[in-house]
Coordinates of C-alpha atoms in Angstrom, one line a residue:
X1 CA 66.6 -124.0 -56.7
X2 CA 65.5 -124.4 -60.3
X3 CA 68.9 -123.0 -61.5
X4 CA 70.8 -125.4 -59.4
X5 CA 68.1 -128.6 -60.4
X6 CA 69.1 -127.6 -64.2
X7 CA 72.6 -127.9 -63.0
X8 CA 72.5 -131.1 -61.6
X9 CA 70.7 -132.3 -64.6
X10 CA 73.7 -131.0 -66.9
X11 CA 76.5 -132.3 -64.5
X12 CA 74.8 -136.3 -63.6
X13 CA 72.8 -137.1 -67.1
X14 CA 73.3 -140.4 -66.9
X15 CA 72.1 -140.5 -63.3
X16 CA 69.1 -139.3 -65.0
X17 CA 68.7 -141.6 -68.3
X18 CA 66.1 -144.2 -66.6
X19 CA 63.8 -141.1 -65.7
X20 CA 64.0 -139.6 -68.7
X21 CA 63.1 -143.0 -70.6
X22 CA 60.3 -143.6 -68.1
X23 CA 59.2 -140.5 -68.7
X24 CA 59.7 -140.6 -72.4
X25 CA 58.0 -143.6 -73.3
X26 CA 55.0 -142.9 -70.6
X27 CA 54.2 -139.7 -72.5
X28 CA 54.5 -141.5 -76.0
X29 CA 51.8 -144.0 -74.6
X30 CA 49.2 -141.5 -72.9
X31 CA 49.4 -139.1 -75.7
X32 CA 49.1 -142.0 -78.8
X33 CA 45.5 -143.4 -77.4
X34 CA 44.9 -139.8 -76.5
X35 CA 44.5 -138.7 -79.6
X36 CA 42.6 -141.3 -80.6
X37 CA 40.0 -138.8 -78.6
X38 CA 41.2 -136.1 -80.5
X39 CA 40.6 -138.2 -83.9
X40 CA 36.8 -138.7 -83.0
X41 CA 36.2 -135.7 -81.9
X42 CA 37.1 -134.7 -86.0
X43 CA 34.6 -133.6 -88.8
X44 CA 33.1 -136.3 -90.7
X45 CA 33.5 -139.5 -88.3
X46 CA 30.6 -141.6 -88.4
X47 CA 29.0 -143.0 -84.8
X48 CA 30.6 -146.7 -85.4
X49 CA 34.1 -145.2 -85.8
X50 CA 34.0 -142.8 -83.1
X51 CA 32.6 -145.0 -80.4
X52 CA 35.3 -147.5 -81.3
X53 CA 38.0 -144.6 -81.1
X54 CA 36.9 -143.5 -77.6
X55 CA 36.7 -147.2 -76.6
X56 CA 40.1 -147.5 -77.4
X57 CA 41.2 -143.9 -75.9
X58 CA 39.6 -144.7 -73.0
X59 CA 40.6 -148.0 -71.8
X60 CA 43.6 -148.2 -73.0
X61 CA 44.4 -144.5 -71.9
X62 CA 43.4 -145.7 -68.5
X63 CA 45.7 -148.6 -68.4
X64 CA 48.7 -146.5 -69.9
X65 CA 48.2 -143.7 -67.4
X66 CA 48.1 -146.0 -64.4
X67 CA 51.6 -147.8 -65.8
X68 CA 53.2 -144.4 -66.3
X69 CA 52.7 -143.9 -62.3
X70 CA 54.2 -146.7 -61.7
X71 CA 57.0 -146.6 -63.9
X72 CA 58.2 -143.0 -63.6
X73 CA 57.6 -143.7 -59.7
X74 CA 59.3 -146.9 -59.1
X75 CA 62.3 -145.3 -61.5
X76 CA 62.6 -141.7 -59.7
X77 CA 62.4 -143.9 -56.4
X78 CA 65.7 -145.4 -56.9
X79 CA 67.0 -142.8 -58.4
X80 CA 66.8 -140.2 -55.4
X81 CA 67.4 -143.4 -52.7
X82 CA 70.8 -143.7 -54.4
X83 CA 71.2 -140.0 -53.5
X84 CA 71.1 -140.6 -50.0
X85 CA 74.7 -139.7 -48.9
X86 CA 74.5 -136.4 -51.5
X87 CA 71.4 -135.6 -49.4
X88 CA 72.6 -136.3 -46.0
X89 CA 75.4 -133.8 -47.3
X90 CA 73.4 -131.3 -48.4
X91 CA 71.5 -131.2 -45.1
X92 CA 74.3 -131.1 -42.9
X93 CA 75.8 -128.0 -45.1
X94 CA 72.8 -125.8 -44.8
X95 CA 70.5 -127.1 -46.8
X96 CA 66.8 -127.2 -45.5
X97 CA 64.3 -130.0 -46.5
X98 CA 62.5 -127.5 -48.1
X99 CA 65.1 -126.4 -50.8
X100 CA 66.0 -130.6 -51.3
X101 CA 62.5 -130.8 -52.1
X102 CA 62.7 -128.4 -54.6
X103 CA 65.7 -129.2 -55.9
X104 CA 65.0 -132.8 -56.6
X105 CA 61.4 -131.7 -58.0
X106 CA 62.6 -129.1 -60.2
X107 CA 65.2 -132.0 -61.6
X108 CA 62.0 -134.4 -62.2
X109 CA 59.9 -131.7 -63.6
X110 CA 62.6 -130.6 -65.9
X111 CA 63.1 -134.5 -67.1
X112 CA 59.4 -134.8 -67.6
X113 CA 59.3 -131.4 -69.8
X114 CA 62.1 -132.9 -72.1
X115 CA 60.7 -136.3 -72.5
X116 CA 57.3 -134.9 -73.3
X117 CA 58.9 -132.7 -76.2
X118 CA 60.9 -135.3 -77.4
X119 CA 57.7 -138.1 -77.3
X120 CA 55.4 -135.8 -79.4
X121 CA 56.7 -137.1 -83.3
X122 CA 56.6 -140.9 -82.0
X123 CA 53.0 -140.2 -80.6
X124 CA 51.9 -138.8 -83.9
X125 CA 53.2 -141.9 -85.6
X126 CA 51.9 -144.3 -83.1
X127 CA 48.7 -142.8 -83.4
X128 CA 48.3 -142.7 -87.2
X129 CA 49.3 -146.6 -87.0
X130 CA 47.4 -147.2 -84.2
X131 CA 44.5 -145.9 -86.6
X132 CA 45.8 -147.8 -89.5
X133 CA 45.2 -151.2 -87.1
X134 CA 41.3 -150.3 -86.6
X135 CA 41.0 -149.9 -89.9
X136 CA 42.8 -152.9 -91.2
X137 CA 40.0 -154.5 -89.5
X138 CA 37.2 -152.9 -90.6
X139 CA 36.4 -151.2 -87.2
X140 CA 36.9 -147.7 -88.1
X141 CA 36.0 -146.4 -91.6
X142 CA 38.7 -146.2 -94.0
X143 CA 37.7 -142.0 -94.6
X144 CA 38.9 -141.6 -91.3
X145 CA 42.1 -139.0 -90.7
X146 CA 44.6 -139.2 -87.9
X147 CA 44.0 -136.3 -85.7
X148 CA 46.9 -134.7 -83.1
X149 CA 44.9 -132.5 -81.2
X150 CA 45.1 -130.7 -77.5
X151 CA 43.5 -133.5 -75.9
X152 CA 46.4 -135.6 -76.7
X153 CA 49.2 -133.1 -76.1
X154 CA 47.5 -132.0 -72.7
X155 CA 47.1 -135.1 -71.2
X156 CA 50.8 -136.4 -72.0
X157 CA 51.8 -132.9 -70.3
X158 CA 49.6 -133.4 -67.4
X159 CA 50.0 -136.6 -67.0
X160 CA 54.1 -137.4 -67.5
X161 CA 54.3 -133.9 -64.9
X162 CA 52.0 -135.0 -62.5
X163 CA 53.6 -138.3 -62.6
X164 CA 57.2 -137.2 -62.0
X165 CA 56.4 -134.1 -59.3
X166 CA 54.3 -136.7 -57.3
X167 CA 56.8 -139.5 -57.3
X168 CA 60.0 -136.7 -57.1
X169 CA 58.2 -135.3 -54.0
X170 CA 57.5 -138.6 -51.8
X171 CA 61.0 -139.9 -52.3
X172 CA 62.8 -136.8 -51.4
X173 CA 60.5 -136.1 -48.7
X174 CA 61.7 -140.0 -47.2
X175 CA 65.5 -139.3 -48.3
X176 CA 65.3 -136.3 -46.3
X177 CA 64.0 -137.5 -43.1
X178 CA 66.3 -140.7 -43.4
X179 CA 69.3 -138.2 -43.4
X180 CA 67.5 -136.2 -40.7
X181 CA 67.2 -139.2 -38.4
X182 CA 69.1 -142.8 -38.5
X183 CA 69.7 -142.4 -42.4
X184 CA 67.9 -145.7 -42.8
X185 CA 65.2 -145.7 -45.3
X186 CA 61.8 -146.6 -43.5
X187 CA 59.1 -148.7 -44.5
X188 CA 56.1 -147.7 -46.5
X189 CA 54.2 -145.2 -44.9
X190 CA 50.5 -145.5 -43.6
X191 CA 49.1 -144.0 -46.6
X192 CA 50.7 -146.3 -49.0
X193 CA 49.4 -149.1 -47.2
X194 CA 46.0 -147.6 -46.9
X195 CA 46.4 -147.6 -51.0
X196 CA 47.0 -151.2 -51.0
X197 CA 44.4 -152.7 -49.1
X198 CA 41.9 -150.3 -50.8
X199 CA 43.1 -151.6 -54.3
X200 CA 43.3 -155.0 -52.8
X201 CA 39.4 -154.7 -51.0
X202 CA 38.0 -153.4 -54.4
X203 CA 40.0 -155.3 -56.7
X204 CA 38.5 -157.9 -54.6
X205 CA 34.9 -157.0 -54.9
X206 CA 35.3 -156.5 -58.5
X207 CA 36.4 -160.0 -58.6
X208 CA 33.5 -161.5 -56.8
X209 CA 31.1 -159.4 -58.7
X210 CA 31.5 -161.7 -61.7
X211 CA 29.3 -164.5 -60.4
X212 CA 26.9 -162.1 -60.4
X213 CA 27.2 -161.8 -64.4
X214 CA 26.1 -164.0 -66.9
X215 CA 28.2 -166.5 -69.4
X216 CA 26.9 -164.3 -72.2
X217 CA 27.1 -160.4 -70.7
X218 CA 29.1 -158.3 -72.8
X219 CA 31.0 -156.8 -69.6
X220 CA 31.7 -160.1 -68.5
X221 CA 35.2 -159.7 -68.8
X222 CA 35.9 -156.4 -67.4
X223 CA 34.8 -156.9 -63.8
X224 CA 37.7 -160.1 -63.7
X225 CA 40.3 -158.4 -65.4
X226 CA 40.3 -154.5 -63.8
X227 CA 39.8 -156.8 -60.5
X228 CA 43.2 -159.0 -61.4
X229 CA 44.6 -155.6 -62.4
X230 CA 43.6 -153.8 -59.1
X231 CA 45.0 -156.9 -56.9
X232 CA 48.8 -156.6 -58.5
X233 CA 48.6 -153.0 -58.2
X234 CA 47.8 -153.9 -54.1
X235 CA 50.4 -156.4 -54.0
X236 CA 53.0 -154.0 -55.8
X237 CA 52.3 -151.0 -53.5
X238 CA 53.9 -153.4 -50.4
X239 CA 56.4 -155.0 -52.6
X240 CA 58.8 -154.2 -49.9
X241 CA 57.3 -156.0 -47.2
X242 CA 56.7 -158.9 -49.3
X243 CA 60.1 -159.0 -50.4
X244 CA 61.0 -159.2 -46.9
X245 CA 58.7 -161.9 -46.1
X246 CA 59.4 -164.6 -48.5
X247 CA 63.3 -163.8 -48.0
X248 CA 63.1 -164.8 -44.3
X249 CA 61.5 -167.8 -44.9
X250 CA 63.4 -168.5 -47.7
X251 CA 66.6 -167.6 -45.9
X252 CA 66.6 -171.7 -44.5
X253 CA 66.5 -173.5 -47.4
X254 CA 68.7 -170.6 -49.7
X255 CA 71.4 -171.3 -46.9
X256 CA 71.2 -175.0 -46.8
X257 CA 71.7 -175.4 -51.0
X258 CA 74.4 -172.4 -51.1
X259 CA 75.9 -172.3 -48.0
X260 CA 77.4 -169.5 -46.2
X261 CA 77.3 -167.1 -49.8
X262 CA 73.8 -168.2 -50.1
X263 CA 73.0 -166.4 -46.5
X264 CA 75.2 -163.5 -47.0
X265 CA 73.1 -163.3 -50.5
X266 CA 70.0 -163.4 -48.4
X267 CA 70.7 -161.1 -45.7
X268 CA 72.2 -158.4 -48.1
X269 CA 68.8 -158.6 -50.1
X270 CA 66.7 -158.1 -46.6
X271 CA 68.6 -155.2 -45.8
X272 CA 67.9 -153.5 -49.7
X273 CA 64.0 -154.6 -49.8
X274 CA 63.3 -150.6 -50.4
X275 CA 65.5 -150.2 -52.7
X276 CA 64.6 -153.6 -54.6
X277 CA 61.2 -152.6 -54.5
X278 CA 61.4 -150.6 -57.3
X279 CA 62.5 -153.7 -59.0
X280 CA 59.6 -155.7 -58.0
X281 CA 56.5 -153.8 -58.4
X282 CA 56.7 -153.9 -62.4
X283 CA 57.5 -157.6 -61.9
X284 CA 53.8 -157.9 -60.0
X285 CA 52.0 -155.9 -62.6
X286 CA 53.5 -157.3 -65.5
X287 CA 52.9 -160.9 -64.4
X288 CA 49.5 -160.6 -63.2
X289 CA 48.5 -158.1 -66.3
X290 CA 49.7 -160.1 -69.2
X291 CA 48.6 -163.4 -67.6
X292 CA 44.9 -162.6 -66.8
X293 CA 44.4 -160.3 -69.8
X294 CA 45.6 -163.2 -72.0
X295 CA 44.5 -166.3 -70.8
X296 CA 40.8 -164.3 -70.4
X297 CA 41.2 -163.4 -74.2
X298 CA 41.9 -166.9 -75.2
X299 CA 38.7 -168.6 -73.2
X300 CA 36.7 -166.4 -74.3
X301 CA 38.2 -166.9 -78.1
X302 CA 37.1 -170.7 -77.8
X303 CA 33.7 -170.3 -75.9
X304 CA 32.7 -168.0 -78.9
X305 CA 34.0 -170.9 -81.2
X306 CA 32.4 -173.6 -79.2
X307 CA 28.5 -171.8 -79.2
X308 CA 29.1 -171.8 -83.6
X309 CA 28.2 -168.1 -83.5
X310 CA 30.0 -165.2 -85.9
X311 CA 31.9 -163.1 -83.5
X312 CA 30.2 -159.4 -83.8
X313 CA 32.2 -156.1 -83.9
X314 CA 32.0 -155.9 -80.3
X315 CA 33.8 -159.1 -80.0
X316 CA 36.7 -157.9 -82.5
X317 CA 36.6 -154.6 -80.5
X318 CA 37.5 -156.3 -77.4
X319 CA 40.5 -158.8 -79.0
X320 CA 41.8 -155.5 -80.6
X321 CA 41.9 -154.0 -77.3
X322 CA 43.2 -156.7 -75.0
X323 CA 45.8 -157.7 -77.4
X324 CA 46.7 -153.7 -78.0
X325 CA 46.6 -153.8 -73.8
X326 CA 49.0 -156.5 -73.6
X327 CA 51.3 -155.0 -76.1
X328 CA 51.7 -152.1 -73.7
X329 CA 52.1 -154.1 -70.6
X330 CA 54.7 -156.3 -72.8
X331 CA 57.0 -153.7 -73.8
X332 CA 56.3 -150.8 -70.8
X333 CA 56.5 -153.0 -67.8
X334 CA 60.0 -154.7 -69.3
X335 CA 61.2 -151.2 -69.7
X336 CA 60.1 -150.6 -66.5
X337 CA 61.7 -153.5 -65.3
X338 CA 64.9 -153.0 -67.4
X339 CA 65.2 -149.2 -66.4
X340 CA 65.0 -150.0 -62.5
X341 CA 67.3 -152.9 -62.5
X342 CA 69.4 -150.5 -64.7
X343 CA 69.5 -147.9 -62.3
X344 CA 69.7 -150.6 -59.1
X345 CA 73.0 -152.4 -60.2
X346 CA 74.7 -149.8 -61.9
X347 CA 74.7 -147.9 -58.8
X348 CA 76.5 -150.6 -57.2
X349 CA 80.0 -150.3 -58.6
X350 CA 81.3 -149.4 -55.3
X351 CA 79.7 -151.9 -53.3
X352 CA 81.4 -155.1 -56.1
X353 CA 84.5 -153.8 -55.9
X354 CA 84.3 -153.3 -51.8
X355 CA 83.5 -156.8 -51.8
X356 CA 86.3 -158.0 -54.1
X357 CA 88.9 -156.4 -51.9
X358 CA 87.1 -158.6 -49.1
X359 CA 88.1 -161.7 -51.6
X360 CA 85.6 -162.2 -53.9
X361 CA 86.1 -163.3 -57.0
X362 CA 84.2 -161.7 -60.0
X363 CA 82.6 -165.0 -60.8
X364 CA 80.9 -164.6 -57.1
X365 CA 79.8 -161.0 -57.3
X366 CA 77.8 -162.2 -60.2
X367 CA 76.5 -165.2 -58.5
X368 CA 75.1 -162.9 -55.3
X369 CA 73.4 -161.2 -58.1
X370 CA 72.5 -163.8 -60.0
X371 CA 70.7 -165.1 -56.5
X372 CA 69.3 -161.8 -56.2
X373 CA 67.3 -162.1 -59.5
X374 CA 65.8 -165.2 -59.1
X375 CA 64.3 -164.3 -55.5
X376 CA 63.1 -161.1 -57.3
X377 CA 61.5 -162.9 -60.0
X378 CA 59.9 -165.7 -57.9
X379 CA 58.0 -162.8 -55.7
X380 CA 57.1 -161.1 -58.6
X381 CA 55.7 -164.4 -60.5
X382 CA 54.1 -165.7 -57.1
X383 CA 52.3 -162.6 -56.1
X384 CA 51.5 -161.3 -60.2
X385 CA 50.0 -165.4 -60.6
X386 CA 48.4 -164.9 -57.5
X387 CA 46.3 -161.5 -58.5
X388 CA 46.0 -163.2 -62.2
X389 CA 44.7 -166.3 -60.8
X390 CA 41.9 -164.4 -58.7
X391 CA 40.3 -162.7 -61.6
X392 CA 40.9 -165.6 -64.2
X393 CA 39.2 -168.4 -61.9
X394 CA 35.7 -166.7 -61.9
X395 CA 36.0 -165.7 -65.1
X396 CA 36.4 -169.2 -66.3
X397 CA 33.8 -170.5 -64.0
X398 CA 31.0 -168.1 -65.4
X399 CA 32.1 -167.9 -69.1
X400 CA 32.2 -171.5 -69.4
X401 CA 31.1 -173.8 -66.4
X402 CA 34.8 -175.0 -65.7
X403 CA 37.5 -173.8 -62.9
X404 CA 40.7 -174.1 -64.8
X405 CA 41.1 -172.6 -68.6
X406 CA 42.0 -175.3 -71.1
X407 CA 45.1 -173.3 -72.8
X408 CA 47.3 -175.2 -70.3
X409 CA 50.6 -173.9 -68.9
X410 CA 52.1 -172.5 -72.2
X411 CA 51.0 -168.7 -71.5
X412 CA 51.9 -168.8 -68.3
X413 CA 55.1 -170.3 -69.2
X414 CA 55.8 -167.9 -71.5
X415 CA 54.6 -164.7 -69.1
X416 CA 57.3 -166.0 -66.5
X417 CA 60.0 -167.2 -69.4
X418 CA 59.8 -163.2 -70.4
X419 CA 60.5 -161.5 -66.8
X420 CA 62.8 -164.1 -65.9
X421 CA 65.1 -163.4 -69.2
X422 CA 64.6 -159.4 -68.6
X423 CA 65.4 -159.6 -65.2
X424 CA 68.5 -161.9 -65.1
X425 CA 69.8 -160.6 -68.7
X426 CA 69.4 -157.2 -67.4
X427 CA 70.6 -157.4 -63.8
X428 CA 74.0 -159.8 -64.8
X429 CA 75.0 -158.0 -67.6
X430 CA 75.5 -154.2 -65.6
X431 CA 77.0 -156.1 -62.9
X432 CA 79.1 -157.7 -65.2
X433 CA 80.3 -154.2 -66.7
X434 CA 80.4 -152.8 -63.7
X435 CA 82.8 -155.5 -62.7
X436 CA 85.3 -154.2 -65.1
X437 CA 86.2 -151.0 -62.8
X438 CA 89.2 -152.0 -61.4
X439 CA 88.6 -152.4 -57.1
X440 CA 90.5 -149.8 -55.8
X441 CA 89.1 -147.6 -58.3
X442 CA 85.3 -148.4 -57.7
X443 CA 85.7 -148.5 -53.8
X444 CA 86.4 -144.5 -54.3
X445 CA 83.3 -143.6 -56.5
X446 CA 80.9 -141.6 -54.8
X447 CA 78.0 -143.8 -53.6

């Protein structure tokens, strides 16, 4: 099965370009702050330098693993649901589930392995400027060498082939016992619910344990923000269901602006909520990231102005890293985001020009999708504000005796102004190349 997954690679690489920048750009991430590890672990690093090294390596690590989960996972997702009838083929030809699953694994392994190789030179770069940063302001002593070590070339391995197996193996493992059964793709199983409400029950403890804190702890910060984190990573897990829920009870008022293409809109997006979620779940995280991480950053920038004091190390540390942590959320969950809505409308060649034989005009196939984005991006804002909101209230309330930050709307605005530019952008401009397949030649592409 590994001959023919290398096969399949060689004969559909574009089917496989989203993974393999997923992949790619997960590795670069989780082996740069990796080796930040590797750097501090070096002869000759004083205590101050290598506790802000591992600092760095650490959290940051921790928030770049958990996205490259997500983003290999939500792209590998749509990538082997849009191989549904190739499966359903497969089995009824002979193939057993067993082999698929291999099959579709070795393909995801052998994606991972070439992403990894090729993220290893921008890795050492990223690293050796990441270092440059932390010493650029005075937080790690300018003696101190860049250092590409095992640590950080083991845990991009481990982590990009964990990542892609894991995610290869649950999708085909659903594929395959849609084409066994109906050949309609179910809804999330028990344990991925069980993962959401666990991430939503802590994430909500964590939350609640900041009144617990005081204004001035030095870990203040952290119980809000991995608690805001832990909610959109809840609320992303059952991005399907949610989908579906503020669809039907947006389906009345969608159908009473747009008429009868405003319901067929609606209805078409109910029916591909699984398929959509991939689409979604970076939209939760990278709305509810970016806005509690910096909105928290900026309240607690102006309560350390308002008490007159000189910010300490610790302080500049923790601006470094939140600003370094939104940085990643910024540019991985867009490519996230980008990558999925790639792989989502691109697929759908077939489907525009099925519907353009039916009578629609171009100019309406990019309207349905144009619809389609903005109910994607107002779940994804409502639900990533939500989680963002949790953490952020208490954090205010503690830090500085008020409910509501004083940075007004222009963060927030600019949070949703970003997902709503990648997601339309992205979404309307593959349909609209898609679009220039001529009907009767997309109708007969292989789905």
């Amino acid at each position: 099965m590994l001959g023919l997954a290398l096969r399949s690679v060689r004969q559909r690489p574009g089917g496989f370009v989203a993974t393999l920048l997923s992949a790619f750009l997960g590795a670069t991430i989780v082996m740069t702050f990796h080796s930040m590890h590797d750097t501090a672990a070096a002869d000759g690093v004083d205590k101050i330098s290598s506790d802000t090294l591992t600092t760095a390596a650490s959290v940051v690590g921790g928030y770049g693993t958990l996205l490259v989960f997500f983003a290999i996972a939500s792209t590998l997702t749509v990538n082997v649901r849009q191989r549904a009838e190739e499966i359903h083929l497969l089995r009824h030809t002979g193939a057993t589930p067993a082999q698929i699953k291999r099959m579709v694994v070795g393909e995801a392994v052998t994606v991972a392995l070439v992403a990894t190789v090729l993220a290893v030179g921008p890795a050492v770069l990223g690293g050796s400027l990441l270092l440059d940063a932390f010493k650029d302001s005075g937080q790690v002593a300018g003696s101190v060498h860049h250092t590409f070590g095992p640590i950080a070339l083991l845990s991009g391995i481990a982590v990009t082939l964990l990542a892609s197996a894991g995610a290869a193996f649950v999708a085909v493992r659903r594929a395959t016992k849609a084409a066994t059964g109906a050949g309609q793709i179910r809804r999330p199983g028990r344990a991925r619910k069980a993962a959401s409400w666990a991430a939503l029950v802590v994430g909500a403890l964590a939350v609640t344990s900041t009144f617990a804190m005081n204004a001035t702890d030095a870990a203040l910060m952290a119980a809000p923000a991995y608690g805001a984190i832990l909610l959109s990573v809840g609320f992303a897990l059952v991005s399907t269901d949610l989908l579906r829920a503020v669809l039907r009870r947006a389906e009345p008022l969608v159908t009473a602006l747009t008429g009868a293409s405003g319901y067929l809109t609606v209805r078409n997006l109910r029916q591909r909520a699984p398929q959509l979620s991939g689409v979604l779940m970076p939209l939760i995280l990278f709305t509810g990231m970016a806005t509690a991480t910096l909105y928290m950053q900026a309240v607690e920038n102006d309560a350390i102005k308002a008490s007159g004091l000189t910010r300490s190390i610790e302080d500049k540390n923790l601006e470094t890293l939140n600003l370094i942590v939104v940085g990643i959320i910024v540019v991985f969950a867009c490519i996230m985001l980008i990558n999925s809505l790639y792989a989502a409308t691109a697929y759908r060649v077939r489907e525009f020009g099925q519907q353009r034989l039916a009578g629609a005009t171009p100019a309406q196939v990019l309207g349905g999708v144009a619809v389609e984005g903005i109910a994607l991006t107002v779940t994804g804002v409502f639900f990533g504000t939500l989680a963002a909101l949790a953490g952020l209230l208490p954090f205010t309330a503690v830090r500085t005796d008020g409910l509501l930050p004083h940075q007004g709307l222009g963060i927030w605005i600019a949070v949703v102004a970003t997902a709503t530019a990648a997601t339309l952008v992205t979404s309307l401009a593959t349909a609209r190349r898609g679009l220039k397949v001529p009907a009767v030649q997309a109708v007969t592409l292989a789905a």
